Tab-separated table of C-alpha atoms in Angstrom:
chain	number	residue	atom	x	y	z
Q	1	MET	CA	73.416	-59.953	-28.902
Q	2	GLU	CA	77.045	-60.253	-30.209
Q	3	GLU	CA	78.533	-59.223	-26.631
Q	4	PRO	CA	79.298	-61.962	-24.431
Q	5	LEU	CA	76.651	-61.807	-21.967
Q	6	GLU	CA	76.923	-62.433	-18.247
Q	7	MET	CA	74.760	-63.018	-15.210
Q	8	PRO	CA	73.803	-59.916	-13.472
Q	9	PRO	CA	75.797	-59.806	-9.925
Q	10	GLY	CA	73.492	-59.417	-6.939
Q	11	GLU	CA	70.429	-60.732	-8.766
Q	12	GLU	CA	69.231	-64.133	-8.233
Q	13	SER	CA	69.929	-65.852	-11.711
Q	14	LYS	CA	69.060	-69.511	-11.089
Q	15	PRO	CA	65.107	-70.242	-12.115
Q	16	CYS	CA	64.047	-72.942	-9.650
Q	17	SER	CA	61.416	-74.654	-11.740
Q	18	VAL	CA	63.451	-78.023	-11.591
Q	19	SER	CA	65.400	-77.659	-8.520
Q	20	GLU	CA	64.464	-80.593	-6.382
Q	21	GLU	CA	64.415	-81.475	-2.850
Q	22	LEU	CA	67.699	-83.372	-2.362
Q	23	VAL	CA	69.228	-84.451	0.506
Q	24	THR	CA	72.389	-82.712	0.434
Q	25	ASP	CA	75.937	-83.706	2.124
Q	26	PRO	CA	77.456	-80.934	3.659
Q	27	SER	CA	80.765	-82.817	3.042
Q	28	LEU	CA	80.382	-82.141	-0.974
Q	29	GLN	CA	78.423	-79.246	-2.310
Q	30	VAL	CA	78.398	-77.993	-5.859
Q	31	GLU	CA	77.166	-74.650	-7.784
Q	32	ILE	CA	77.260	-72.847	-10.614
Q	33	SER	CA	78.147	-69.340	-9.500
Q	34	ASP	CA	79.076	-67.294	-12.719
Q	35	ALA	CA	78.539	-67.782	-16.442
Q	36	VAL	CA	79.172	-66.339	-19.792
Q	37	SER	CA	77.173	-66.265	-22.806
Q	38	GLU	CA	79.443	-65.913	-26.395
Q	39	ARG	CA	78.100	-66.137	-29.751
Q	40	ASP	CA	78.741	-70.205	-29.880
Q	41	LYS	CA	79.337	-71.223	-26.326
Q	42	VAL	CA	78.367	-70.524	-22.656
Q	43	LYS	CA	80.888	-70.856	-20.188
Q	44	PHE	CA	80.211	-72.154	-16.600
Q	45	THR	CA	82.195	-71.520	-13.265
Q	46	VAL	CA	81.575	-74.754	-11.327
Q	47	GLN	CA	82.350	-73.919	-7.867
Q	48	THR	CA	82.913	-77.071	-5.058
Q	49	LYS	CA	83.023	-77.008	-1.307
Q	50	SER	CA	84.085	-80.644	-0.093
Q	51	SER	CA	85.983	-81.785	2.933
Q	52	LEU	CA	86.349	-85.495	0.906
Q	53	PRO	CA	89.743	-86.624	0.864
Q	54	HIS	CA	89.650	-87.478	-2.766
Q	55	PHE	CA	89.793	-83.769	-3.314
Q	56	THR	CA	93.085	-81.622	-3.134
Q	57	ARG	CA	91.871	-78.742	-1.858
Q	58	PRO	CA	88.457	-77.769	0.085
Q	59	ALA	CA	87.326	-75.163	-2.513
Q	60	LEU	CA	87.594	-75.299	-6.034
Q	61	SER	CA	86.906	-73.416	-9.074
Q	62	VAL	CA	87.058	-74.781	-12.285
Q	63	VAL	CA	85.190	-73.252	-15.946
Q	64	ARG	CA	83.403	-75.756	-18.161
Q	65	GLN	CA	81.458	-75.973	-21.314
Q	66	HIS	CA	78.335	-77.353	-22.400
Q	67	GLU	CA	80.141	-80.605	-23.975
Q	68	ASP	CA	81.993	-81.151	-20.676
Q	69	PHE	CA	78.719	-81.551	-19.117
Q	70	VAL	CA	77.224	-83.900	-21.786
Q	71	TRP	CA	80.757	-85.999	-21.865
Q	72	LEU	CA	80.304	-86.562	-17.866
Q	73	HIS	CA	76.805	-87.752	-18.439
Q	74	ASP	CA	78.251	-90.218	-21.007
Q	75	THR	CA	80.379	-91.482	-18.916
Q	76	PHE	CA	77.884	-92.373	-16.284
Q	77	SER	CA	75.561	-93.617	-19.136
Q	78	GLU	CA	78.056	-95.915	-20.642
Q	79	ASN	CA	79.654	-97.391	-17.284
Q	80	ASP	CA	77.999	-100.723	-16.462
Q	81	GLU	CA	78.743	-100.320	-12.916
Q	82	TYR	CA	75.729	-97.643	-12.917
Q	83	ALA	CA	73.245	-100.018	-14.877
Q	84	GLY	CA	70.933	-100.068	-11.919
Q	85	ILE	CA	70.617	-96.301	-11.349
Q	86	ILE	CA	68.225	-93.645	-12.960
Q	87	ILE	CA	71.196	-91.204	-14.849
Q	88	PRO	CA	70.324	-87.823	-14.425
Q	89	PRO	CA	69.594	-86.419	-17.497
Q	90	ALA	CA	72.005	-83.802	-19.618
Q	91	PRO	CA	71.029	-80.558	-19.801
Q	92	PRO	CA	69.923	-79.526	-22.789
Q	93	ARG	CA	72.018	-77.617	-25.219
Q	94	PRO	CA	72.197	-73.866	-24.358
Q	95	ASP	CA	70.290	-72.403	-27.950
Q	96	PHE	CA	69.853	-68.569	-28.345
Q	97	GLU	CA	69.677	-68.500	-31.986
Q	98	ALA	CA	65.746	-67.862	-31.834
Q	99	SER	CA	66.654	-64.711	-29.577
Q	100	ARG	CA	69.219	-63.738	-31.855
Q	101	GLU	CA	67.181	-64.476	-34.784
Q	102	LYS	CA	64.219	-62.089	-33.430
Q	103	LEU	CA	66.483	-59.333	-32.390
Q	104	GLN	CA	68.202	-59.638	-36.028
Q	105	ARG	CA	64.618	-59.170	-37.648
Q	106	LEU	CA	63.678	-56.372	-35.265
Q	107	GLY	CA	66.779	-54.407	-36.427
Q	108	GLU	CA	65.775	-54.756	-39.983
Q	109	GLY	CA	62.493	-53.782	-39.557
Q	110	ASN	CA	63.323	-50.682	-37.331
Q	111	SER	CA	62.352	-48.283	-40.244
Q	112	THR	CA	58.699	-49.771	-39.697
Q	113	LEU	CA	58.697	-48.681	-36.103
Q	114	THR	CA	58.034	-46.044	-34.376
Q	115	ARG	CA	60.682	-45.138	-31.638
Q	116	ASP	CA	58.604	-46.307	-28.922
Q	117	GLU	CA	57.993	-49.215	-30.766
Q	118	PHE	CA	61.044	-50.512	-31.238
Q	119	ALA	CA	62.775	-49.766	-27.530
Q	120	LYS	CA	59.862	-51.980	-26.144
Q	121	MET	CA	60.334	-54.575	-28.576
Q	122	LYS	CA	64.397	-54.598	-27.782
Q	123	GLN	CA	63.629	-54.897	-24.063
Q	124	GLU	CA	61.299	-58.068	-24.829
Q	125	LEU	CA	63.537	-59.650	-26.365
Q	126	GLU	CA	66.772	-58.776	-24.341
Q	127	GLY	CA	64.647	-59.867	-21.682
Q	128	GLU	CA	63.495	-63.396	-23.165
Q	129	TYR	CA	67.058	-63.448	-24.039
Q	130	LEU	CA	68.373	-63.545	-20.546
Q	131	ALA	CA	65.812	-65.791	-19.146
Q	132	ILE	CA	66.760	-68.208	-21.669
Q	133	PHE	CA	70.519	-67.816	-19.865
Q	134	LYS	CA	69.204	-67.987	-16.833
Q	135	LYS	CA	67.294	-71.252	-17.166
Q	136	THR	CA	70.620	-72.702	-19.186
Q	137	VAL	CA	72.507	-72.367	-16.179
Q	138	ALA	CA	69.938	-73.557	-13.763
Q	139	MET	CA	69.701	-76.869	-15.891
Q	140	HIS	CA	73.253	-77.631	-15.844
Q	141	GLU	CA	73.568	-76.696	-12.045
Q	142	VAL	CA	70.719	-79.227	-11.223
Q	143	PHE	CA	72.517	-82.418	-13.222
Q	144	LEU	CA	75.704	-81.434	-10.865
Q	145	GLN	CA	73.878	-81.169	-7.807
Q	146	ARG	CA	71.923	-84.612	-8.546
Q	147	LEU	CA	75.348	-86.334	-9.052
Q	148	ALA	CA	76.603	-84.887	-5.800
Q	149	ALA	CA	73.330	-85.690	-4.022
Q	150	HIS	CA	73.467	-89.450	-5.124
Q	151	PRO	CA	75.366	-91.831	-2.623
Q	152	VAL	CA	77.069	-93.995	-5.443
Q	153	LEU	CA	77.509	-91.604	-8.455
Q	154	ARG	CA	79.154	-88.870	-6.593
Q	155	ARG	CA	81.892	-90.999	-5.466
Q	156	ASP	CA	82.656	-91.498	-9.242
Q	157	HIS	CA	86.362	-90.952	-10.609
Q	158	ASN	CA	85.296	-89.142	-13.641
Q	159	PHE	CA	82.891	-86.702	-11.787
Q	160	TYR	CA	86.092	-85.712	-9.236
Q	161	VAL	CA	87.867	-84.718	-12.621
Q	162	PHE	CA	85.336	-82.813	-14.173
Q	163	LEU	CA	85.068	-80.803	-10.579
Q	164	GLU	CA	88.685	-80.467	-9.635
Q	165	TYR	CA	91.056	-80.778	-12.630
Q	166	ASP	CA	91.583	-77.036	-13.313
Q	167	GLN	CA	92.228	-76.785	-17.285
Q	168	ASP	CA	90.284	-77.573	-20.261
Q	169	LEU	CA	89.031	-81.116	-20.514
Q	170	SER	CA	89.480	-80.971	-24.103
Q	171	VAL	CA	86.103	-82.146	-24.751
Q	172	ARG	CA	84.778	-81.672	-28.306
Q	173	GLY	CA	81.180	-81.834	-29.813
Q	174	LYS	CA	79.897	-84.988	-30.993
Q	175	ASN	CA	80.474	-85.071	-34.933
Q	176	ARG	CA	77.522	-86.092	-37.510
Q	177	LYS	CA	78.798	-89.466	-37.306
Q	178	GLU	CA	78.535	-90.130	-33.303
Q	179	LEU	CA	74.981	-88.283	-33.583
Q	180	LEU	CA	74.090	-90.593	-35.902
Q	181	GLY	CA	75.242	-93.748	-33.989
Q	182	GLY	CA	73.415	-92.362	-31.218
Q	183	PHE	CA	70.322	-92.549	-32.972
Q	184	PHE	CA	71.103	-95.851	-33.897
Q	185	ARG	CA	71.749	-97.379	-30.892
Q	186	ASN	CA	68.683	-96.193	-29.530
Q	187	ILE	CA	66.485	-97.963	-32.643
Q	188	VAL	CA	68.179	-101.051	-31.639
Q	189	LYS	CA	67.640	-100.503	-27.872
Q	190	SER	CA	63.772	-100.074	-28.677
Q	191	ALA	CA	63.764	-103.048	-31.205
Q	192	ASP	CA	65.758	-105.099	-28.611
Q	193	GLU	CA	63.036	-104.665	-26.241
Q	194	VAL	CA	60.132	-105.327	-28.419
Q	195	LEU	CA	62.039	-108.738	-29.149
Q	196	ILE	CA	62.201	-109.475	-25.375
Q	197	THR	CA	58.555	-108.475	-24.255
Q	198	GLY	CA	57.069	-109.540	-27.765
Q	199	VAL	CA	58.517	-112.320	-29.861
Q	200	SER	CA	60.378	-114.224	-27.103
Q	201	GLY	CA	57.418	-113.927	-24.975
Q	202	LEU	CA	59.817	-112.896	-21.672
Q	203	LYS	CA	57.398	-112.234	-18.594
Q	204	GLU	CA	58.065	-109.876	-15.896
Q	205	VAL	CA	58.950	-111.806	-12.772
Q	206	ASP	CA	58.144	-109.273	-10.284
Q	207	GLU	CA	54.932	-107.144	-9.951
Q	208	PHE	CA	56.169	-103.836	-9.002
Q	209	PHE	CA	58.430	-103.751	-11.748
Q	210	GLU	CA	55.677	-104.667	-14.122
Q	211	HIS	CA	53.662	-101.849	-12.356
Q	212	GLU	CA	56.386	-99.276	-13.095
Q	213	ARG	CA	56.955	-99.775	-16.553
Q	214	THR	CA	52.992	-99.797	-17.678
Q	215	PHE	CA	53.396	-96.547	-15.679
Q	216	LEU	CA	56.099	-95.110	-16.889
Q	217	LEU	CA	55.202	-95.967	-20.876
Q	218	GLU	CA	51.637	-93.930	-20.201
Q	219	TYR	CA	53.344	-91.184	-17.603
Q	220	HIS	CA	55.810	-90.354	-20.444
Q	221	ALA	CA	53.826	-90.124	-23.442
Q	222	ARG	CA	51.375	-87.939	-21.204
Q	223	VAL	CA	54.038	-85.950	-19.859
Q	224	ARG	CA	55.281	-85.274	-23.803
Q	225	ASP	CA	51.730	-84.254	-24.740
Q	226	THR	CA	51.118	-81.604	-21.879
Q	227	CYS	CA	54.291	-80.298	-22.464
Q	228	LEU	CA	53.492	-79.342	-26.380
Q	229	LYS	CA	50.183	-78.025	-24.628
Q	230	ALA	CA	52.044	-75.805	-21.701
Q	231	ASP	CA	54.313	-74.190	-24.652
Q	232	ARG	CA	51.231	-73.468	-26.708
Q	233	ALA	CA	49.822	-71.557	-23.672
Q	234	MET	CA	52.845	-69.839	-22.768
Q	235	ARG	CA	53.137	-68.585	-26.768
Q	236	SER	CA	49.764	-67.183	-26.523
Q	237	HIS	CA	50.527	-65.231	-23.592
Q	238	LYS	CA	53.773	-63.787	-25.023
Q	239	SER	CA	52.257	-63.456	-28.272
Q	240	LEU	CA	49.269	-61.264	-26.338
Q	241	ALA	CA	52.021	-59.210	-24.175
Q	242	GLU	CA	53.524	-58.238	-27.589
Q	243	ASP	CA	50.511	-57.143	-29.267
Q	244	TYR	CA	49.837	-54.446	-26.244
Q	245	ILE	CA	53.044	-53.042	-27.986
Q	246	PRO	CA	51.619	-51.058	-30.836
Q	247	ILE	CA	48.154	-50.695	-28.940
Q	248	SER	CA	50.009	-48.529	-26.122
Q	249	VAL	CA	52.090	-46.688	-29.027
Q	250	ALA	CA	49.109	-45.877	-30.565
Q	251	LEU	CA	47.116	-44.592	-27.859
Q	252	GLY	CA	50.210	-42.565	-26.568
Q	253	SER	CA	50.457	-41.021	-29.295
Q	254	LEU	CA	47.330	-39.569	-29.560
Q	255	GLY	CA	47.355	-38.696	-26.495
Q	256	THR	CA	49.870	-36.162	-27.534
Q	257	GLN	CA	48.574	-35.160	-30.638
Q	258	GLU	CA	44.960	-34.420	-29.298
Q	259	VAL	CA	44.204	-31.071	-27.299
Q	260	CYS	CA	40.723	-31.694	-26.184
Q	261	GLN	CA	39.206	-33.838	-23.322
Q	262	LEU	CA	40.121	-37.318	-24.644
Q	263	GLN	CA	44.130	-36.324	-24.331
Q	264	THR	CA	44.078	-37.531	-20.444
Q	265	SER	CA	41.993	-40.386	-21.656
Q	266	PHE	CA	44.209	-41.914	-24.183
Q	267	LEU	CA	47.417	-41.035	-22.152
Q	268	LYS	CA	45.818	-43.299	-19.511
Q	269	LEU	CA	44.802	-46.236	-21.388
Q	270	ALA	CA	48.200	-46.245	-22.974
Q	271	GLU	CA	49.672	-46.704	-19.690
Q	272	LEU	CA	47.081	-49.291	-18.875
Q	273	PHE	CA	48.003	-51.385	-21.607
Q	274	GLU	CA	51.554	-50.707	-21.046
Q	275	ARG	CA	51.324	-52.157	-17.595
Q	276	LEU	CA	48.873	-54.907	-18.944
Q	277	ARG	CA	51.993	-55.792	-21.145
Q	278	LYS	CA	54.351	-56.513	-18.436
Q	279	LEU	CA	51.897	-58.418	-16.341
Q	280	GLU	CA	51.074	-60.764	-19.224
Q	281	GLY	CA	54.704	-61.198	-19.984
Q	282	ARG	CA	55.409	-62.257	-16.205
Q	283	VAL	CA	52.609	-64.117	-16.710
Q	284	ALA	CA	54.708	-66.192	-19.823
Q	285	SER	CA	57.518	-65.833	-17.788
Q	286	ASP	CA	56.183	-67.837	-15.162
Q	287	GLU	CA	54.250	-70.524	-16.932
Q	288	ASP	CA	57.366	-71.085	-18.857
Q	289	LEU	CA	59.486	-71.704	-15.918
Q	290	LYS	CA	57.443	-73.244	-13.289
Q	291	LEU	CA	55.379	-75.373	-16.167
Q	292	SER	CA	57.241	-76.335	-19.189
Q	293	ASP	CA	60.517	-76.237	-17.675
Q	294	LEU	CA	59.196	-78.472	-15.329
Q	295	PHE	CA	57.308	-80.645	-17.824
Q	296	LYS	CA	60.320	-81.106	-20.117
Q	297	TYR	CA	62.544	-81.566	-17.497
Q	298	TYR	CA	60.683	-85.005	-16.436
Q	299	MET	CA	60.533	-85.972	-19.839
Q	300	ARG	CA	63.866	-86.404	-20.092
Q	301	ASP	CA	64.137	-87.852	-16.073
Q	302	SER	CA	61.093	-90.154	-16.925
Q	303	GLN	CA	63.043	-91.727	-20.093
Q	304	ALA	CA	66.060	-91.887	-18.072
Q	305	ALA	CA	63.600	-94.384	-15.982
Q	306	LYS	CA	62.600	-96.150	-18.612
Q	307	ASP	CA	66.347	-96.565	-19.781
Q	308	LEU	CA	67.152	-98.425	-16.159
Q	309	LEU	CA	63.960	-100.438	-16.606
Q	310	TYR	CA	65.115	-101.464	-20.099
Q	311	ARG	CA	68.827	-102.524	-18.459
Q	312	ARG	CA	66.886	-104.546	-16.022
Q	313	LEU	CA	64.782	-106.149	-18.738
Q	314	ARG	CA	67.866	-107.101	-20.527
Q	315	ALA	CA	69.453	-108.750	-17.332
Q	316	LEU	CA	66.549	-110.980	-17.226
Q	317	ALA	CA	66.631	-111.761	-20.798
Q	318	ASP	CA	70.332	-112.585	-20.177
Q	319	TYR	CA	69.715	-114.778	-17.125
Q	320	GLU	CA	67.383	-116.704	-18.714
Q	321	ASN	CA	69.263	-117.315	-21.820
Q	322	ALA	CA	71.971	-118.858	-19.231
Q	323	ASN	CA	69.481	-120.503	-17.895
Q	324	LYS	CA	68.822	-122.374	-20.911
Q	325	SER	CA	72.424	-122.598	-22.222
Q	326	LEU	CA	73.096	-124.454	-18.650
Q	327	ASP	CA	70.113	-127.079	-19.368
Q	328	ARG	CA	71.627	-127.546	-22.789
Q	329	ALA	CA	75.144	-127.996	-21.312
Q	330	ARG	CA	73.819	-130.633	-18.973
Q	331	MET	CA	72.187	-132.440	-21.100
Q	332	ARG	CA	75.245	-132.937	-23.368
Q	333	ASN	CA	77.451	-133.260	-20.313
Q	334	LYS	CA	79.793	-130.788	-22.064
Q	335	GLU	CA	81.378	-127.365	-20.630
Q	336	VAL	CA	78.739	-127.494	-17.891
Q	337	LYS	CA	81.212	-125.595	-15.346
Q	338	PRO	CA	81.690	-122.058	-17.497
Q	339	ALA	CA	77.621	-122.393	-17.970
Q	340	GLU	CA	77.024	-122.590	-14.472
Q	341	ALA	CA	79.645	-119.739	-13.872
Q	342	HIS	CA	78.192	-117.882	-16.261
Q	343	GLN	CA	74.480	-118.796	-14.920
Q	344	GLN	CA	75.421	-117.313	-11.819
Q	345	LEU	CA	76.693	-114.566	-12.936
Q	346	CYS	CA	73.965	-113.543	-14.803
Q	347	CYS	CA	71.688	-114.257	-11.485
Q	348	GLN	CA	74.073	-112.063	-9.703
Q	349	ARG	CA	73.662	-109.035	-11.961
Q	350	PHE	CA	69.827	-109.137	-12.349
Q	351	GLU	CA	69.295	-109.518	-8.719
Q	352	GLN	CA	71.944	-106.520	-7.928
Q	353	LEU	CA	69.856	-104.432	-10.717
Q	354	SER	CA	66.874	-105.505	-9.341
Q	355	VAL	CA	67.385	-104.010	-5.627
Q	356	SER	CA	69.128	-101.224	-7.006
Q	357	ALA	CA	66.082	-100.016	-9.154
Q	358	LYS	CA	63.688	-100.982	-6.631
Q	359	GLN	CA	65.199	-98.124	-4.461
Q	360	GLU	CA	65.913	-96.115	-7.213
Q	361	LEU	CA	62.309	-95.901	-8.856
Q	362	THR	CA	60.910	-95.323	-5.316
Q	363	ASP	CA	63.099	-92.236	-4.881
Q	364	PHE	CA	61.693	-91.055	-8.519
Q	365	LYS	CA	58.448	-91.129	-7.306
Q	366	SER	CA	58.805	-89.450	-4.135
Q	367	ARG	CA	61.117	-86.446	-5.768
Q	368	ARG	CA	58.631	-86.206	-8.882
Q	369	ILE	CA	55.386	-85.818	-6.786
Q	370	SER	CA	57.555	-83.417	-4.752
Q	371	ALA	CA	58.591	-81.285	-7.434
Q	372	PHE	CA	55.056	-81.138	-8.918
Q	373	ARG	CA	53.444	-80.324	-5.770
Q	374	LYS	CA	56.197	-77.419	-5.116
Q	375	ASN	CA	55.966	-76.223	-8.661
Q	376	LEU	CA	51.849	-76.395	-8.999
Q	377	ILE	CA	51.271	-74.169	-5.734
Q	378	GLU	CA	53.755	-71.453	-6.932
Q	379	LEU	CA	52.327	-71.226	-10.114
Q	380	ALA	CA	48.818	-71.182	-8.644
Q	381	GLU	CA	50.087	-68.664	-6.497
Q	382	LEU	CA	51.326	-66.605	-8.844
Q	383	GLU	CA	48.705	-66.747	-11.465
Q	384	LEU	CA	46.557	-65.427	-8.514
Q	385	LYS	CA	48.928	-62.572	-7.551
Q	386	HIS	CA	49.103	-61.634	-11.566
Q	387	ALA	CA	44.736	-61.977	-12.193
Q	388	LYS	CA	44.425	-59.574	-8.591
Q	389	ALA	CA	46.878	-57.265	-10.013
Q	390	SER	CA	44.979	-57.153	-13.313
Q	391	SER	CA	41.759	-56.798	-11.735
Q	392	LEU	CA	43.256	-53.656	-9.584
Q	393	LEU	CA	44.345	-52.312	-12.744
Q	394	LEU	CA	41.450	-52.661	-14.840
Q	395	ARG	CA	39.036	-51.091	-11.477
Q	396	ASN	CA	41.557	-47.964	-11.014
Q	397	THR	CA	41.955	-46.991	-14.555
Q	398	LEU	CA	37.729	-47.351	-15.092
Q	399	ILE	CA	37.657	-44.901	-12.011
Q	400	VAL	CA	40.389	-42.466	-13.411
Q	401	LEU	CA	38.515	-42.560	-16.968
Q	402	LYS	CA	35.004	-41.796	-15.199
Q	403	GLY	CA	36.221	-39.224	-13.234
Q	404	ASP	CA	37.502	-37.037	-16.161
Q	405	ALA	CA	34.491	-37.818	-17.980
């Protein structure tokens, strides 16, 4: 798979496992119309249609890489103006190494496989590679569309630059030092949250946020656990589909060698296992798209919601500390005005964060419920469809075999 891979023209190229019922504004529409996969990167063609005065043209097209998306996400996360907003999770890094390694091992083990086995295994792995590629495109597009649909984030200057600047943004990937710094920042944030809620004894003043915090802690843990189980179930279906290949090839080989009455039966059974392999592969693909990807996305999105609650809790702690500092200043009758100004600033920030966070968490709940309902219904319908097809295939094969007996 060294050749660049492009999205097939005319084919539905964007899986919709994490697509959300976003309230889109026709004044700003964003999509990824094309993508090309090279060995170490994926280039996305981002197209924008807008009637907003911020853009110089109504239709824009730029080429972006994954690092550009990460940069855009970081600019939102690090901007204090957006502290009261759930920042859409950054799309995961494209990872085709597993599929490439499987194809490489397949080529190395070519001598131990029959020609039919090799062709079918190669077809299976190429299909897996293409599915990962399409999901990568979809994840990046959902990130942009959530930004474009948000009434505040869509007006960000860096977002305009990302959509309009037609040259390379020259964003490099994070080096080891920066990655390590991000890891330590997460540790410090977790420790700070424990200190605020535990050691300092700060209590939540709003019942709504206390409920949301308790819920999100349990929800995030359960989604993470369910995601691992869904992945295991999907891999089991995929392994079963691969196991059907040597069985089908062996039966087909027997069917071409036998000259007795069993010849037709062997060929029919070979055809049965080949069609069962394709059905099982579709089941694995559907579960990966409608279930595993859904859980992975909302595991990241629920973490973004938890981060929002932490920022609000940090603002509450700052407000409480400002109140204590003001009391001490009044007792000493020194620097009262600066303390009052700081206390008012902390109060204003905390109240603004609370208003924004309440709306964001309410929207997150409705968005989450809508996405899970949509995907679970679609998955159930697909599972029923595949089960009926499998049952019909087995029934028809038995009828044919009885007729040949």
